mmCIF file of C-alpha atoms in Angstrom:
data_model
loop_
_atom_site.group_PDB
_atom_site.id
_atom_site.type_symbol
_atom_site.label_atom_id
_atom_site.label_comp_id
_atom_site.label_asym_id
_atom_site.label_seq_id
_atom_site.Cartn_x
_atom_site.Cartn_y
_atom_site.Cartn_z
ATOM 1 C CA UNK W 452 124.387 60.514 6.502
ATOM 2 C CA UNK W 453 122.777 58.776 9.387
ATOM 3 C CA UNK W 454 124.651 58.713 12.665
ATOM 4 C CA UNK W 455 125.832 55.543 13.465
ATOM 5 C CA UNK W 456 124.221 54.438 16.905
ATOM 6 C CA UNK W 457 126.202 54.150 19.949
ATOM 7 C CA UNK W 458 126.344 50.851 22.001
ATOM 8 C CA UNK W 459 126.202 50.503 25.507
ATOM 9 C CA UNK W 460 129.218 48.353 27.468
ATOM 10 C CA UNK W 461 127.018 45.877 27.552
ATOM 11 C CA UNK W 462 125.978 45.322 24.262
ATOM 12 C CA UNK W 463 128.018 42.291 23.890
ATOM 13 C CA UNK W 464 125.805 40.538 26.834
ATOM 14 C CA UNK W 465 122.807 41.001 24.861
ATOM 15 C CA UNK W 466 123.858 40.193 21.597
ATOM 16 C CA UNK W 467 125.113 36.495 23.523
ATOM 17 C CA UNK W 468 121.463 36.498 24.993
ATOM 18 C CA UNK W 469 119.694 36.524 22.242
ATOM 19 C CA UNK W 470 118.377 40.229 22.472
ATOM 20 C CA UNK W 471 116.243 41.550 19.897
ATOM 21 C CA UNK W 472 118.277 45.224 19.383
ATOM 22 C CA UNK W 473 117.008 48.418 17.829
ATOM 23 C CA UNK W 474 117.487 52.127 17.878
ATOM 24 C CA UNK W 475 116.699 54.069 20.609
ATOM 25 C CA UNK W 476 117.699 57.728 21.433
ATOM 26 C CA UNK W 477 121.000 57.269 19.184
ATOM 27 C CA UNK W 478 121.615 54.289 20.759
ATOM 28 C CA UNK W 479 121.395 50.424 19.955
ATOM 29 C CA UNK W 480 119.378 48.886 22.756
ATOM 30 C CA UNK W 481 117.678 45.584 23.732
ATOM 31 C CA UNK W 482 113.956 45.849 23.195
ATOM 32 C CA UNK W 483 113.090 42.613 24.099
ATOM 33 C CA UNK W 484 115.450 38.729 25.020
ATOM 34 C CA UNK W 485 112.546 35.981 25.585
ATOM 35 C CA UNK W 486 109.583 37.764 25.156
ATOM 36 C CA UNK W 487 107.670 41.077 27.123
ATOM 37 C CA UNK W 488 105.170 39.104 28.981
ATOM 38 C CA UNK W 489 108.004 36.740 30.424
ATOM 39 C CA UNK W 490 110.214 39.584 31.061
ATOM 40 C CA UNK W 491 107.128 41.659 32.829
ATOM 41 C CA UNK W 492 106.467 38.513 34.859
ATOM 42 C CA UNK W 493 109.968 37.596 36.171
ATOM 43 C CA UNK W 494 110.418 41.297 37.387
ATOM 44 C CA UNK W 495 107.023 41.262 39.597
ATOM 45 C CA UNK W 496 107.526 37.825 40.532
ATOM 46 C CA UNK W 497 111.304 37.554 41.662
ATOM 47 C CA UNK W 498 113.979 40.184 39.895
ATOM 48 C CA UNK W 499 114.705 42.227 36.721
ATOM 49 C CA UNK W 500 117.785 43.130 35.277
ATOM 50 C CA UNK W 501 117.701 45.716 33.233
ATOM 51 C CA UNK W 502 120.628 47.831 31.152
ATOM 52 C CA UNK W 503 120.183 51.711 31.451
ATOM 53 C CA UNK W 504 123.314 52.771 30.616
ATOM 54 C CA UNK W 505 121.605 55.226 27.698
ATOM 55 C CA UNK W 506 120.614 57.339 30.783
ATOM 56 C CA UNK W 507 123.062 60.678 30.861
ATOM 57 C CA UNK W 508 124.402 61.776 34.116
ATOM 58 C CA UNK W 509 125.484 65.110 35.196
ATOM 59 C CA UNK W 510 127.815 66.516 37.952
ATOM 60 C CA UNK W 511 127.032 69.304 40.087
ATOM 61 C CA UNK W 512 129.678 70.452 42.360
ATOM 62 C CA UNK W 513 131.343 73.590 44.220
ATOM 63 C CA UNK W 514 130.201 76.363 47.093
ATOM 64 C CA UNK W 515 127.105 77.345 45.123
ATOM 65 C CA UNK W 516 125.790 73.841 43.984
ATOM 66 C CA UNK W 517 122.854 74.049 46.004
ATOM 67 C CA UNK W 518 121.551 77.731 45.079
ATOM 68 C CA UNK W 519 122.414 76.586 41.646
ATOM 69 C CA UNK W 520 120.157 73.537 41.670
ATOM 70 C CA UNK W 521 117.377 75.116 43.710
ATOM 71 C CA UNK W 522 117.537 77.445 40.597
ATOM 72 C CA UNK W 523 116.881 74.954 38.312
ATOM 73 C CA UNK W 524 115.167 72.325 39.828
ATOM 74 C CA UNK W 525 111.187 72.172 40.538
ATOM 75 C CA UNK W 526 111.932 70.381 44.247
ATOM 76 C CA UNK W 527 113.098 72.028 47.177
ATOM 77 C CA UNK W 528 116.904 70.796 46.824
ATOM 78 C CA UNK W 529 117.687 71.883 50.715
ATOM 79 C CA UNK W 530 115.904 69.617 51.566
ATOM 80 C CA UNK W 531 118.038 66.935 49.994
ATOM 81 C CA UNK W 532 120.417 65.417 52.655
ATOM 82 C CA UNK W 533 124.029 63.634 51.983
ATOM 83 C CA UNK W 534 123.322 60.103 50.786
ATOM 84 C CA UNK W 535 119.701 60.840 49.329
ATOM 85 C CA UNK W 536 117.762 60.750 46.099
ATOM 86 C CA UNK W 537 115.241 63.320 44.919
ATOM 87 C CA UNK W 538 112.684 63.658 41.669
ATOM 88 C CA UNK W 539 112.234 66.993 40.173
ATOM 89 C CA UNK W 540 111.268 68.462 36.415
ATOM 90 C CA UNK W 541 113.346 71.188 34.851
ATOM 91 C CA UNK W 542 110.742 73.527 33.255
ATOM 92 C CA UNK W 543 111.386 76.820 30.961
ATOM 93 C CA UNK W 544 110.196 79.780 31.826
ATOM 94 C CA UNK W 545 106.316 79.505 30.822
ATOM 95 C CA UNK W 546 106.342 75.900 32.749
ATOM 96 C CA UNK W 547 107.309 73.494 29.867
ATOM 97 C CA UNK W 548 108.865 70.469 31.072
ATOM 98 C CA UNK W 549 112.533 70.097 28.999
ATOM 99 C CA UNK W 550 113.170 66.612 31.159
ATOM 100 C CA UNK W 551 111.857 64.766 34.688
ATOM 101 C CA UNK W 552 115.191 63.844 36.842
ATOM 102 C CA UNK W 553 117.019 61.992 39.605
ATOM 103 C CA UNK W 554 119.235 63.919 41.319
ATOM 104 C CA UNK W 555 121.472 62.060 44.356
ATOM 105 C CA UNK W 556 123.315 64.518 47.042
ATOM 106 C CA UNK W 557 126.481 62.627 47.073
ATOM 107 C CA UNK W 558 128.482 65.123 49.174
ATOM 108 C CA UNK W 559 127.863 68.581 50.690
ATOM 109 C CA UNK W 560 128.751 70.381 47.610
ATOM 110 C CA UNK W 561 128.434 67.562 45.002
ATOM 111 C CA UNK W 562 125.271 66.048 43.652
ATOM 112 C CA UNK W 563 124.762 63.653 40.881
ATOM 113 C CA UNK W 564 121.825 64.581 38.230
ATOM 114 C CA UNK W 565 120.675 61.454 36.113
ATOM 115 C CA UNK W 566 119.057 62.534 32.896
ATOM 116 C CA UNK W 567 116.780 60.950 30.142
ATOM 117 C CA UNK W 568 118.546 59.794 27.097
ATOM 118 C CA UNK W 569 116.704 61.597 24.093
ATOM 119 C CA UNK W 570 117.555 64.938 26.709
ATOM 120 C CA UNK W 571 121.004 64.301 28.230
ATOM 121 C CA UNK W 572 122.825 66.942 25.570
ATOM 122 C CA UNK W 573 120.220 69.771 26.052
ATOM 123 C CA UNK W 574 120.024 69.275 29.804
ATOM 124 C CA UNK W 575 123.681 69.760 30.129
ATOM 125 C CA UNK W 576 123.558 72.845 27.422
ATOM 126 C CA UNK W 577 120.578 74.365 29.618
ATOM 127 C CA UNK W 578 122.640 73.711 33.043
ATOM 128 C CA UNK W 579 125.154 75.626 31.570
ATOM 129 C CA UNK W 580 123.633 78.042 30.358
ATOM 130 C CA UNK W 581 122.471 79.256 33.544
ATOM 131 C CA UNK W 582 125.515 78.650 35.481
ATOM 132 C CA UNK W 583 126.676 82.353 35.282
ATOM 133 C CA UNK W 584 126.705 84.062 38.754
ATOM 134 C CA UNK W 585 127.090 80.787 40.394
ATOM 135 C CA UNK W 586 130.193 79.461 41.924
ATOM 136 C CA UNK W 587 129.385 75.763 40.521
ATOM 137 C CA UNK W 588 131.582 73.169 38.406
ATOM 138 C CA UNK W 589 129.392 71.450 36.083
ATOM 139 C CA UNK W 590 130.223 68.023 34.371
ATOM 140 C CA UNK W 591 129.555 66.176 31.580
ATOM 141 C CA UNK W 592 130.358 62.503 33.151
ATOM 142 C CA UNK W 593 127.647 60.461 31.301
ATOM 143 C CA UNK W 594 130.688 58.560 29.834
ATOM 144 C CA UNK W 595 132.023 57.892 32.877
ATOM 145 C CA UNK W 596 129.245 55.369 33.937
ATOM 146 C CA UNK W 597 127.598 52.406 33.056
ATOM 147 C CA UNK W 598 124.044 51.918 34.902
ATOM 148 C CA UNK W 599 122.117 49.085 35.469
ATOM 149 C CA UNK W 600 118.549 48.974 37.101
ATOM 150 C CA UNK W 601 118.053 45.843 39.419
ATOM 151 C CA UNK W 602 114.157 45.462 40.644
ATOM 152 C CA UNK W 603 111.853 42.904 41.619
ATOM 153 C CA UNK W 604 110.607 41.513 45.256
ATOM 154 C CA UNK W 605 114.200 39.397 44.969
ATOM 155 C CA UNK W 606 115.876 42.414 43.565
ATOM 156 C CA UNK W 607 117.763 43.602 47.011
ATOM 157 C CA UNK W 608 118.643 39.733 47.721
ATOM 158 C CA UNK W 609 120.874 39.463 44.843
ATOM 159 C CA UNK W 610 122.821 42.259 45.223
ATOM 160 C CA UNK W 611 123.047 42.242 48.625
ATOM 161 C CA UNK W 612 124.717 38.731 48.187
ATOM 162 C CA UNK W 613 127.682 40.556 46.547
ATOM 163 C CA UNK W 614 128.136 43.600 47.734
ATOM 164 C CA UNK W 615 130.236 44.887 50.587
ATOM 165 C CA UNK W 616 127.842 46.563 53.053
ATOM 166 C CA UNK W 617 123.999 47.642 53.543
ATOM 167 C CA UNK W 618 122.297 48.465 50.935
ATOM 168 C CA UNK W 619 120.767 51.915 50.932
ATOM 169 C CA UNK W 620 116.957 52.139 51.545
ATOM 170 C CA UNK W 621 114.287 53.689 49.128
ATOM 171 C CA UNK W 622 115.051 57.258 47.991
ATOM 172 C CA UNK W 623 118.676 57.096 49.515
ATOM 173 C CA UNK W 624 122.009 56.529 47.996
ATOM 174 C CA UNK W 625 125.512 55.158 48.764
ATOM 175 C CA UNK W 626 129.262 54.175 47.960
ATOM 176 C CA UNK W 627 129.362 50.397 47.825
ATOM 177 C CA UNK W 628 132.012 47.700 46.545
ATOM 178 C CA UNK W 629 130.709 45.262 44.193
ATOM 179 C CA UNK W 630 132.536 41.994 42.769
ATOM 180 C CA UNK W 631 135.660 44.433 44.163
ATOM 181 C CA UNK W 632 134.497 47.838 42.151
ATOM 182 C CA UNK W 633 133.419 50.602 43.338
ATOM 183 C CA UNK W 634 129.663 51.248 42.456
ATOM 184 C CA UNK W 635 126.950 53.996 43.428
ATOM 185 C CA UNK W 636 123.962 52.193 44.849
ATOM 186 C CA UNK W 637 120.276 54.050 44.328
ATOM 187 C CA UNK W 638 117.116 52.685 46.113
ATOM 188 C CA UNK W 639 115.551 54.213 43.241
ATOM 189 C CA UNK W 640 113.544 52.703 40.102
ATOM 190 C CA UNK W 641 111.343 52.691 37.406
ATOM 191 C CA UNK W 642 109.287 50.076 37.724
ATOM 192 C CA UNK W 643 106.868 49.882 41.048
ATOM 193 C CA UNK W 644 108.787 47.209 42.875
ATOM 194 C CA UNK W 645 111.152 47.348 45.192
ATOM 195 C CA UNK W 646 115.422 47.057 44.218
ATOM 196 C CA UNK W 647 118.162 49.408 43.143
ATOM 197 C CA UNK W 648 120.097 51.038 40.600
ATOM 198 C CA UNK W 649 123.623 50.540 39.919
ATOM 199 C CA UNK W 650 125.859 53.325 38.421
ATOM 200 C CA UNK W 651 129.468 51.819 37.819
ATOM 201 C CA UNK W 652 132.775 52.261 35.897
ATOM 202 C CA UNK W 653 131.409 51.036 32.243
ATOM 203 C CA UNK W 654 134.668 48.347 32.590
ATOM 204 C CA UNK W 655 132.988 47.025 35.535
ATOM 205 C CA UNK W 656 129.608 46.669 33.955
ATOM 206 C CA UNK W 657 130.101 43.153 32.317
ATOM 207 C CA UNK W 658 131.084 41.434 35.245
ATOM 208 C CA UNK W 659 128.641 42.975 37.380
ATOM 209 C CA UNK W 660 125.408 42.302 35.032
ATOM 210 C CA UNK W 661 126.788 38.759 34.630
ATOM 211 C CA UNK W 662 126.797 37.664 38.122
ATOM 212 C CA UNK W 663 123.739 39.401 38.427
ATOM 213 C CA UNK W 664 122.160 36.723 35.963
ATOM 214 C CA UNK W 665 124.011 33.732 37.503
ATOM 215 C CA UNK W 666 122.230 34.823 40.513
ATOM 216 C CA UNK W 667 118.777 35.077 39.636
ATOM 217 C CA UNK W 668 117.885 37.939 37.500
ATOM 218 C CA UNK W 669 115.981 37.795 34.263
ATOM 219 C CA UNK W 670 117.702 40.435 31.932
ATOM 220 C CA UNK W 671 115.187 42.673 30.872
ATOM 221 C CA UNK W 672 114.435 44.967 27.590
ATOM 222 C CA UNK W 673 113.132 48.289 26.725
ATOM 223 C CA UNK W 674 109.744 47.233 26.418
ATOM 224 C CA UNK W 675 108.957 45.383 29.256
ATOM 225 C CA UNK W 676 110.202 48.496 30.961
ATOM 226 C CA UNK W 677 107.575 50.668 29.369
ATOM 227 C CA UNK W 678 104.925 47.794 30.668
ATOM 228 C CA UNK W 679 106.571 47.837 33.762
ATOM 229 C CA UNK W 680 106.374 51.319 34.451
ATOM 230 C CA UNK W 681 102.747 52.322 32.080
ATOM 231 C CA UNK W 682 100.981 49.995 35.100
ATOM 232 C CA UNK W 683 102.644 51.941 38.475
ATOM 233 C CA UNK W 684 101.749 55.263 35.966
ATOM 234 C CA UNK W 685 105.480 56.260 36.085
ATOM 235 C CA UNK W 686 105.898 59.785 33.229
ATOM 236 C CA UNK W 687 107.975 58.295 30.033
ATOM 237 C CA UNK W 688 109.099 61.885 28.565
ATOM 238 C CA UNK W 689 108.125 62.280 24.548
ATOM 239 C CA UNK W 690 105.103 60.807 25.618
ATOM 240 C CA UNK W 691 103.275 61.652 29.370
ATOM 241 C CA UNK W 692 105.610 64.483 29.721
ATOM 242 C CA UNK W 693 106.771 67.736 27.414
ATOM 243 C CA UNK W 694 107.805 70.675 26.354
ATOM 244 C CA UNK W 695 103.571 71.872 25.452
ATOM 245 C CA UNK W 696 102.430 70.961 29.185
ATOM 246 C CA UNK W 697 103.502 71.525 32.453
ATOM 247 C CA UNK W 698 103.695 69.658 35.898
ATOM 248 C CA UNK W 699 100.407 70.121 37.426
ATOM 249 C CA UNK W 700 98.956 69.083 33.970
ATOM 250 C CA UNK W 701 100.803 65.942 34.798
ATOM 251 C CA UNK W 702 99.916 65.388 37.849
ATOM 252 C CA UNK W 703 103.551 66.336 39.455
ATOM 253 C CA UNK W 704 102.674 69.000 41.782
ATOM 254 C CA UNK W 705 103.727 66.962 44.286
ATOM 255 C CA UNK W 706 108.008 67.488 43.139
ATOM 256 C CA UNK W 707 107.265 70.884 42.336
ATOM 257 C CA UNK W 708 108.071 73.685 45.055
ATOM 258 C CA UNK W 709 107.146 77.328 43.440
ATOM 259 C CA UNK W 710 108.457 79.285 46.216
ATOM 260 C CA UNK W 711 112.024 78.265 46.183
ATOM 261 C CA UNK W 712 111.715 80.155 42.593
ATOM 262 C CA UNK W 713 112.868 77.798 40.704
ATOM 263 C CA UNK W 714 112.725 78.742 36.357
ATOM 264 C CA UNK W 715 109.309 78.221 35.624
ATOM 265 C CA UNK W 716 108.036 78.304 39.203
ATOM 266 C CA UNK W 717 105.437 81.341 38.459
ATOM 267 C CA UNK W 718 104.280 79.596 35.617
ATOM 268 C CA UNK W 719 103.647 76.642 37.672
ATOM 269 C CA UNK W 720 101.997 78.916 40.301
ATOM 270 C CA UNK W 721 99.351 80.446 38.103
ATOM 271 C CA UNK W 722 98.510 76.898 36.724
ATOM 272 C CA UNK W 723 98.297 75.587 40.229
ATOM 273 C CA UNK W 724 95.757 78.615 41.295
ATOM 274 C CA UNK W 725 94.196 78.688 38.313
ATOM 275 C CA UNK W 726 93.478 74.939 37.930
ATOM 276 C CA UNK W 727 94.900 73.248 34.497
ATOM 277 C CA UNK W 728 92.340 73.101 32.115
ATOM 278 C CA UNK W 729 93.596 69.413 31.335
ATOM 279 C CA UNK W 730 94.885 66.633 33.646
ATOM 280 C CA UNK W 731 96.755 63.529 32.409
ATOM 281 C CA UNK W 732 94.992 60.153 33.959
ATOM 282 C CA UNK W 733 95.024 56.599 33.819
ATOM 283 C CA UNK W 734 92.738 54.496 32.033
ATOM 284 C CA UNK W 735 91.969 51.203 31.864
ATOM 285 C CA UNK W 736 90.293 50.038 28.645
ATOM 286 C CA UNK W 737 86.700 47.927 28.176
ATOM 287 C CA UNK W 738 88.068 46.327 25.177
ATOM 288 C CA UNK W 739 91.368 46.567 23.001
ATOM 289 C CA UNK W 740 94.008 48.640 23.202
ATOM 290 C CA UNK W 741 95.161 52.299 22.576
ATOM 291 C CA UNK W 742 98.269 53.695 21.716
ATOM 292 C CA UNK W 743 99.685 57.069 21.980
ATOM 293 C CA UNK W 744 98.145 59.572 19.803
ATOM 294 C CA UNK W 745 94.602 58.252 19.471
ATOM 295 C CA UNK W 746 92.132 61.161 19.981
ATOM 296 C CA UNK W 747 89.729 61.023 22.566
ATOM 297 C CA UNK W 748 85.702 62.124 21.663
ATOM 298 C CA UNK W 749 84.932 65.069 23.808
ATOM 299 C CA UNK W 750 88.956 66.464 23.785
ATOM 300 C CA UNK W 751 92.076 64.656 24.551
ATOM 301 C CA UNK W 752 94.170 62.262 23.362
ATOM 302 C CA UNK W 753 95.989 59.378 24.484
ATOM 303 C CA UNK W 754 99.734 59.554 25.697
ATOM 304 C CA UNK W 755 100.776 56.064 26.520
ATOM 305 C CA UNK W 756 99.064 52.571 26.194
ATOM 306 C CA UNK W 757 99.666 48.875 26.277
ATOM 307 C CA UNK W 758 98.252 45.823 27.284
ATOM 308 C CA UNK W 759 98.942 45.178 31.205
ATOM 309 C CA UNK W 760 100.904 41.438 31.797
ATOM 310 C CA UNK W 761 99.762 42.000 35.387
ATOM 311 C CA UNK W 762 96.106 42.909 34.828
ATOM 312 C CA UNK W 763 95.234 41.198 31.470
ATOM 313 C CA UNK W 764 93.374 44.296 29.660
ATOM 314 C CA UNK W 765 94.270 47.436 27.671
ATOM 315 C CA UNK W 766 95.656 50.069 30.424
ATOM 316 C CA UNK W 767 97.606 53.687 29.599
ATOM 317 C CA UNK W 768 97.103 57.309 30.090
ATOM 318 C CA UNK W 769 95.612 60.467 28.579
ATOM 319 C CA UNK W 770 95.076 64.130 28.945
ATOM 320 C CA UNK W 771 92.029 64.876 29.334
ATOM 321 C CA UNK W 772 89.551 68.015 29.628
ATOM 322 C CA UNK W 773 89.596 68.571 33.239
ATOM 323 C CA UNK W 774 85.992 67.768 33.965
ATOM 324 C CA UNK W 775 86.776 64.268 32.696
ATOM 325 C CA UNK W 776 90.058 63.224 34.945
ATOM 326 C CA UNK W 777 87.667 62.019 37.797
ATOM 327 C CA UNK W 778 87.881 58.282 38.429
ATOM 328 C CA UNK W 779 85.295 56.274 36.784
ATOM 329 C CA UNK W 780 84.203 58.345 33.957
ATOM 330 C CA UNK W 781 83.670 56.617 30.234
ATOM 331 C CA UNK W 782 86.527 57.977 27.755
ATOM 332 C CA UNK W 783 85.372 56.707 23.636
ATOM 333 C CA UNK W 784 88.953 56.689 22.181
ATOM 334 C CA UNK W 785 89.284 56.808 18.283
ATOM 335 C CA UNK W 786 91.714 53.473 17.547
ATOM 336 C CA UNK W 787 92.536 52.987 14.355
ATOM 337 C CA UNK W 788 89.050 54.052 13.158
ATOM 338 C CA UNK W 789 87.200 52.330 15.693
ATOM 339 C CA UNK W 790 85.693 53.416 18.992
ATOM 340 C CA UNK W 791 87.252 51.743 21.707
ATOM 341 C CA UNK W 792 85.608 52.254 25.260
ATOM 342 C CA UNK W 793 87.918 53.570 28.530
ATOM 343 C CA UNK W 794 87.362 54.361 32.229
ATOM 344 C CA UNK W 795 89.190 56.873 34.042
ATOM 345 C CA UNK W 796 90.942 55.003 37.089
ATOM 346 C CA UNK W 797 93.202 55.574 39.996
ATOM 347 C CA UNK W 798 96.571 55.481 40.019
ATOM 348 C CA UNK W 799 98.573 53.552 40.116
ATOM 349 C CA UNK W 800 96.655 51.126 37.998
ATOM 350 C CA UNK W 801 98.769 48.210 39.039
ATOM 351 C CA UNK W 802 98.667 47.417 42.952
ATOM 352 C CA UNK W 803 100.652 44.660 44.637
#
């Protein structure tokens, strides 16, 4: 019997607009309303509107919330102040990555983890399991929010216009009222450009993403998204990220803090000393386009790929041998049969 797929509070919105809806994570999402380029477009030219309310949230709170999450998380949670946002991977023990995650310090003993969809039930399982010995509370509250992802140069603008105080700047986080309910503002996204993401009662949702549009923004589907965020080189777990490869494989050393000891952190540490013997990198391709899972001559393969609305050509990324992740090397990727010609570039590949 196939589970029927769950539907977000703002399903009806989409279905009005014209959205073209399909399965995604369990749920029943909008992959696309006028078309990707369009949707790519309005986002870098003036605002995006997207519905993330797939994305699982979890509630950290009590005396040992901190040492709990230091525990867990790759970054170096004390350093997380009241009112800010910080990116971290929750590895296993050999350095796996099980997800890549927001968290948002909220108050001194109560933080806010935002999950991936495809993750949200084994994240939770895996925070609890491990909970023993610390004096935490942890929550379930994905059902207790609806989340929608505002970004674009204009992004700020618009819901500035209706909320009830400053918005909070990049990487921070704050109460705000909004159309009269009560909403958690995040200067964070997925997308490159500037703008914010808000987490709300799902009631509140409708009214929210509708004034939204009446203001400006161009709703915005699941995969203009994955253009959006393929060109800034932003990890899309299943694909960039997993269970097989670690963070400095990925190229997220940077969120990853081996001597607060977090699980996985001496796994990460040899990897780090050692050197990985395979780095994930962008690409940009001389012709055509490759897709995840087309094998690179020489070792590799390709993780993500599109073509870029912003650049015009065939962009994604790969792991590759480490001798081939410099910038400007040739990759020969296998697509569909035929070789397809790649050079290693700098990230991100899209640059306002």
């Amino acid at each position: 019997m196939i589970d029927e797929l769950r539907r977000t509070p703002l399903h009806d919105q989409h279905a009005r607009a014209g959205a073209k809806l399909v399965p995604f994570a369990g749920w029943e999402m909008p992959v696309q309303y006028q078309g990707v380029k369009e949707e790519h477009l309005a986002t870098r030219g003036h605002c995006g509107l997207f519905d993330v309310s797939h994305m699982g949230q979890i509630r950290t709170s009590g005396p040992n919330a901190e040492p709990f999450l230091q525990h867990l998380l790759s970054n170096d949670v004390s350093k997380l102040q009241v009112g800010g946002a910080q990116y971290s991977v929750l590895c296993r023990e050999d350095g796996g990555v099980l997800d890549d995650l927001f968290t948002y310090r909220l108050g001194p003993d109560s933080y806010l983890t935002v999950t991936n969809a495809a993750n949200h039930a084994q994240d939770f399982d895996w925070f609890a399991s491990h909970a023993d010995g610390f004096d935490v509370q942890i929550d379930d509250v994905a059902g207790e929010y609806a989340m929608l992802a505002v970004q674009g140069p204009g992004a700020r603008e618009i819901v500035q216009a209706i909320a009830d105080g400053p918005l909070p700047e990049r990487f921070q986080a704050a109460h705000r009222r909004i159309l009269g309910h009560e909403v958690l503002v995040c200067g964070t996204g997925y997308t490159g450009e500037d703008g914010v993401e808000l987490l709300c009662s799902p009631d509140a949702a409708p009214a929210i993403w509708e004034e939204l549009v009446r203001r400006g923004g161009t709703p915005v589907g699941l995969a203009a998204r994955d253009t959006l965020r393929l060109e800034v080189n932003y990890h899309l777990y299943g694909n960039d990220l997993m269970i097989s490869r670690g963070p400095i494989e990925a190229g997220l050393g940077w969120a990853c803090k081996e001597d607060t000891g977090f699980i996985g952190s001496e796994a990460v540490r040899a990897t780090r000393t050692a050197g990985p013997t395979e780095k994930l990198v962008a690409f940009t391709m001389d012709d055509g386009i490759a897709r995840q899972g087309n094998q690179i001559e020489g070792g590799g393969e390709v993780t993500s790929g599109t073509m870029s609305p912003s650049l015009g050509r065939g962009i994604g990324m790969a792991y590759v041998p480490a001798g081939s992740a410099e910038s400007d090397t040739k990759l020969a990727i296998d697509v569909r049969g035929r070789r397809r010609t790649a050079t290693v570039a700098d990230k991100p590949l899209y640059r306002k």
